[in-house]
Amino acid sequence: MRVFVTGGAGFIGSHTLVQLLRDNAQVTVFDNYTNSSPEALKRVRRLGQSDLTAVEGDICDTGALKTALEEARPDAVIHFAGLKAVGESAEKPLAYYQNNITGSLALLEAMDSVGCRRIVFSSSATVYDPHEQPPFTEEHRLGAINPYGRTKQFVEDIIRDWAAANTETSAAILRYFNPVGAHASGDIGEDPVGIPNNLVPYISRVAGGSLAQLQVFGGDYDTRDGTGERDYIHVEDLASAHLAALKHAMKTTGSETFNIGTGQGTTVLEMLKAFEKAAGRSIPYRITDRRPGDVAKSVADVSKATRVLGWQAQYTVDDMCSSAWNWQSRNPNGYDNAE
């Protein structure tokens, strides 16, 4: 199978590439390396024990996309590329709308130009209305409350309309919950630019000594210990979900949406304690005010993914923390450690 992967050098993309290569896929990666590194692809080739084609380009560049797709002639596309920080999206909404929506439109147009009719799209649980009660099913009401989430919600609608317009088209939309962890080798992992926006890479850097302490936003939520509760999923489980969705899309038509999580919630303090166990050290933290836009609890109902895709998560929170710490320990400066 020939697969074209946008944003493939990123955190989730790189782990999915390893599994694609191990599954004997012929892969072309299209990435501008805004939030990633070409070094990740070097390591992916080694871990996947196979080569891939890497094309540097921006998804908003329709011409570059068409050229790359014409050369790759893929059977399907996995679309990861996009800006993804909730806080930054509130500060730079136009950049998010431009990149995430315009870029997705450019991709679909380029796919049409080469007759590629299969796509797996990287969406997010941020599309759900925060007033809904978890666990979230795919039928829960949508109502993103930040620009990042709204871009995902809009692109979902665009893809559904695109798929409905052609009876030969298939789209699998994956709503991620909270991906964490790293490859067991410690060679690829999450390497955010600047101060991390997400919990586990932030904890990792505090444990590694490059950040002083963890800020816990809110200690008075209606949860077991007052801190926010989230459905964390190991990035390797998330990668395997993409392969399952890809294989499903290859033999079906129309569009379907799937929650990808574990179905279990973990609070911030529970995750912190699990990471302390993995790292063998205490991690300083302080509880501060709630962060605007955060909700008390976000947990997935993943029964549809299990029923339709035959997929379910395999890794535990302890697995997530130990693999994240292994990556951090081996790569304290992320991909800047490149030889």
XYZ file of C-alpha atoms in Angstrom:
339
model
C 0.000 0.000 0.000
C 1.234 3.503 -0.849
C 0.537 6.023 1.930
C 1.080 9.799 1.895
C 1.535 11.219 5.407
C 1.320 14.950 6.147
C 3.128 16.037 9.312
C 4.773 12.646 9.529
C 7.875 13.868 11.348
C 5.834 14.989 14.355
C 5.155 13.162 17.615
C 2.196 11.024 16.559
C 3.205 10.902 12.907
C 6.666 9.483 13.576
C 5.322 6.625 15.701
C 2.703 5.843 13.076
C 5.394 5.818 10.361
C 7.349 3.117 12.194
C 4.279 0.902 12.290
C 3.455 1.637 8.637
C 6.969 0.677 7.558
C 6.835 -2.484 9.652
C 3.569 -3.247 7.856
C 5.416 -2.949 4.510
C 3.720 0.259 3.399
C 5.421 2.501 0.843
C 5.478 5.865 2.607
C 5.901 9.465 1.479
C 6.135 12.094 4.223
C 5.207 15.739 3.583
C 6.307 18.079 6.384
C 7.620 21.615 6.829
C 9.293 20.757 10.182
C 7.662 23.688 12.008
C 7.072 21.543 15.096
C 9.276 18.581 14.214
C 12.727 17.585 13.041
C 14.161 15.737 10.033
C 16.189 13.780 12.583
C 12.980 12.015 13.606
C 12.675 10.562 10.108
C 16.246 9.250 10.220
C 15.358 7.377 13.377
C 12.046 6.203 11.937
C 13.883 4.620 9.007
C 16.102 2.730 11.432
C 13.251 1.598 13.683
C 11.003 0.723 10.761
C 13.827 -1.175 9.061
C 12.834 0.380 5.757
C 13.204 3.554 3.731
C 10.653 6.288 3.067
C 10.438 9.355 0.852
C 10.567 12.719 2.633
C 9.333 15.891 0.934
C 9.775 19.250 2.677
C 6.756 21.452 2.042
C 3.845 23.371 3.539
C 0.292 22.025 3.342
C -0.973 25.494 2.424
C 1.083 25.266 -0.775
C -1.353 23.557 -3.150
C 1.204 23.389 -5.950
C 3.799 21.641 -3.812
C 1.177 19.231 -2.517
C -0.017 18.339 -6.010
C 3.539 17.741 -7.190
C 4.311 15.518 -4.208
C 1.059 13.571 -4.586
C 1.555 13.132 -8.334
C 4.955 11.580 -7.657
C 3.734 9.426 -4.761
C 0.422 8.300 -6.338
C -0.820 7.133 -2.922
C -3.662 4.758 -2.195
C -4.472 6.785 0.917
C -3.489 9.844 2.946
C -3.007 10.181 6.705
C -3.373 13.849 7.609
C -1.506 14.871 10.782
C -0.171 18.286 9.736
C -1.553 21.200 11.745
C -0.919 23.646 14.536
C -2.086 22.116 17.801
C -1.610 24.263 20.934
C -4.882 25.335 22.550
C -3.403 28.367 24.334
C -1.497 29.563 21.291
C -4.624 29.224 19.168
C -6.364 31.822 21.343
C -3.407 34.179 20.874
C -3.002 33.551 17.139
C -6.412 32.456 15.860
C -5.865 33.575 12.268
C -2.695 31.504 11.989
C -4.630 28.452 13.169
C -7.533 29.007 10.785
C -5.126 29.638 7.919
C -2.909 26.628 8.539
C -5.384 24.019 9.723
C -8.372 24.815 7.521
C -6.752 26.260 4.402
C -4.097 23.557 4.541
C -6.720 20.806 4.754
C -8.644 22.299 1.823
C -5.437 22.398 -0.210
C -4.772 18.752 0.644
C -8.235 17.576 -0.405
C -7.986 19.541 -3.656
C -4.607 17.987 -4.374
C -5.968 14.527 -3.558
C -8.817 15.108 -6.019
C -6.311 16.093 -8.697
C -4.575 12.707 -8.483
C -7.665 10.612 -7.798
C -6.760 9.662 -4.218
C -10.045 8.895 -2.436
C -9.013 7.645 1.046
C -8.057 9.747 4.073
C -7.489 9.257 7.811
C -7.760 12.588 9.631
C -6.166 13.561 12.921
C -8.923 15.261 14.917
C -9.303 15.907 18.637
C -11.566 15.479 21.653
C -11.531 19.283 21.934
C -14.404 19.288 19.415
C -16.840 18.134 22.121
C -19.098 20.549 23.976
C -17.559 20.852 27.464
C -21.041 20.981 29.000
C -21.666 17.392 27.898
C -21.032 14.690 30.486
C -18.245 12.173 29.866
C -17.544 9.545 28.810
C -17.955 11.067 25.366
C -19.429 8.992 22.576
C -19.066 9.980 18.934
C -22.720 11.121 19.061
C -22.188 13.649 21.850
C -22.887 17.277 20.977
C -19.980 19.210 19.498
C -19.046 22.711 20.603
C -15.334 23.505 20.642
C -14.516 26.462 22.898
C -11.123 27.480 21.472
C -9.829 28.255 17.969
C -7.770 25.054 17.796
C -10.798 22.887 18.551
C -12.954 24.847 16.132
C -10.461 24.280 13.310
C -10.698 20.534 13.948
C -14.484 20.696 14.043
C -14.644 22.668 10.786
C -12.222 20.330 9.004
C -14.250 17.320 10.150
C -17.315 18.870 8.468
C -15.331 19.649 5.316
C -14.062 16.073 5.091
C -17.543 14.637 5.653
C -18.925 16.842 2.861
C -15.991 15.875 0.601
C -16.611 12.182 1.252
C -20.358 12.526 0.649
C -19.780 14.104 -2.768
C -18.191 10.985 -4.263
C -19.438 7.448 -3.723
C -15.911 6.017 -4.042
C -14.502 8.135 -1.209
C -13.722 6.989 2.329
C -12.720 9.033 5.376
C -11.885 7.923 8.921
C -11.865 10.765 11.446
C -9.996 9.977 14.658
C -10.752 12.080 17.730
C -7.691 11.772 19.947
C -7.877 12.247 23.654
C -4.452 12.783 25.327
C -1.517 11.070 23.581
C 1.596 10.524 25.715
C 4.575 8.199 25.984
C 7.256 7.240 23.470
C 8.610 4.365 21.425
C 10.094 1.580 23.549
C 13.524 2.193 22.021
C 13.643 5.734 23.415
C 14.745 6.901 19.955
C 11.569 8.832 19.071
C 9.223 10.719 21.355
C 7.511 14.029 22.016
C 9.835 16.990 21.426
C 7.800 20.200 21.755
C 9.341 23.503 20.717
C 9.860 25.779 23.724
C 7.980 25.245 26.993
C 5.630 22.266 26.623
C 1.892 22.907 26.498
C 0.997 19.350 27.514
C 1.279 17.714 30.915
C 3.587 14.721 30.423
C 6.370 16.439 28.431
C 6.266 19.230 31.031
C 6.598 16.709 33.869
C 9.417 15.030 31.917
C 11.397 18.244 31.746
C 10.867 18.976 35.417
C 12.063 15.455 36.233
C 15.048 15.994 33.943
C 15.915 19.304 35.600
C 15.384 21.696 32.681
C 12.216 23.145 34.252
C 11.926 24.027 37.941
C 8.465 22.746 38.842
C 5.121 21.682 37.459
C 2.230 24.111 37.573
C -1.052 22.309 38.181
C -3.884 24.446 36.875
C -6.711 24.063 39.374
C -7.030 21.940 42.488
C -10.755 22.372 43.151
C -12.390 20.413 40.328
C -15.037 17.792 41.071
C -12.627 14.877 40.648
C -10.976 12.349 42.974
C -8.234 14.744 44.081
C -9.456 18.098 42.769
C -7.184 18.152 39.701
C -8.308 17.769 36.105
C -8.997 14.240 34.863
C -8.109 13.158 31.332
C -8.062 10.037 29.185
C -4.371 9.502 28.388
C -3.413 7.122 25.605
C 0.000 5.720 24.748
C 1.249 7.054 21.426
C 1.971 3.491 20.277
C -1.696 2.601 20.817
C -2.678 5.721 18.900
C -0.365 4.729 16.048
C -1.928 1.270 15.846
C -5.360 2.923 15.723
C -4.261 4.734 12.557
C -3.303 1.480 10.880
C -6.640 -0.046 11.862
C -8.501 3.022 10.556
C -6.470 3.012 7.341
C -7.290 -0.630 6.635
C -10.962 0.050 7.406
C -11.004 3.033 5.029
C -9.471 0.954 2.243
C -12.430 -1.428 2.196
C -15.346 0.949 2.940
C -16.875 4.150 1.587
C -18.352 7.188 3.300
C -17.056 8.828 6.472
C -16.904 7.548 10.031
C -15.695 9.088 13.262
C -13.934 7.237 16.086
C -12.879 8.190 19.601
C -9.333 6.993 20.306
C -8.521 6.700 24.003
C -8.493 4.128 26.785
C -11.885 4.830 28.324
C -10.169 5.433 31.683
C -9.481 8.772 33.365
C -6.296 9.772 35.205
C -5.974 12.991 37.223
C -3.002 15.331 37.023
C -1.742 14.285 40.449
C -2.186 10.593 39.633
C -0.142 11.067 36.465
C 2.483 12.963 38.461
C 2.805 10.117 40.973
C 3.047 7.541 38.185
C 5.841 9.554 36.601
C 7.663 9.856 39.939
C 7.550 6.051 40.142
C 8.944 5.713 36.612
C 11.707 8.280 37.165
C 12.557 7.176 40.688
C 12.498 10.734 42.016
C 10.105 13.299 43.443
C 8.845 16.024 41.125
C 8.125 19.470 42.581
C 4.778 21.053 41.773
C 2.425 23.775 42.889
C -1.287 24.177 42.364
C -2.326 27.453 40.722
C -5.567 28.943 39.448
C -7.668 27.132 36.883
C -6.779 27.768 33.261
C -9.539 29.355 31.151
C -11.252 26.824 28.915
C -10.210 23.732 30.860
C -12.868 21.233 31.907
C -12.934 18.993 34.976
C -13.065 15.681 33.146
C -12.624 14.390 29.601
C -12.832 10.636 29.041
C -13.639 8.663 25.887
C -16.187 5.990 25.187
C -14.097 3.842 22.824
C -16.599 1.066 22.199
C -17.141 2.062 18.546
C -13.433 1.804 17.703
C -13.345 -1.629 19.319
C -16.507 -2.784 17.567
C -15.829 -1.404 14.074
C -12.028 -1.281 13.838
C -11.252 -4.235 16.072
C -8.892 -1.940 17.999
C -8.365 -1.217 21.662
C -5.608 0.314 23.763
C -3.033 -2.059 25.269
C -0.737 0.150 27.352
C -1.163 1.356 30.949
C -0.403 4.722 32.551
C 2.752 3.181 34.041
C 3.800 2.128 30.515
C 3.188 5.675 29.275
C 5.300 7.238 32.016
C 8.188 4.757 31.832
C 8.464 5.144 28.044
C 8.260 8.951 28.269
C 11.005 8.974 30.901
C 13.144 6.633 28.818
C 12.860 9.060 25.876
C 13.590 12.074 28.090
C 16.584 10.408 29.746
C 18.111 9.368 26.433
C 17.314 12.662 24.702
C 17.402 15.496 27.265
C 17.542 18.035 24.430
C 15.115 16.176 22.185
C 16.216 15.753 18.587
C 18.927 18.355 19.134
C 20.948 15.383 20.371
C 21.332 14.325 16.755
C 24.740 12.883 16.054
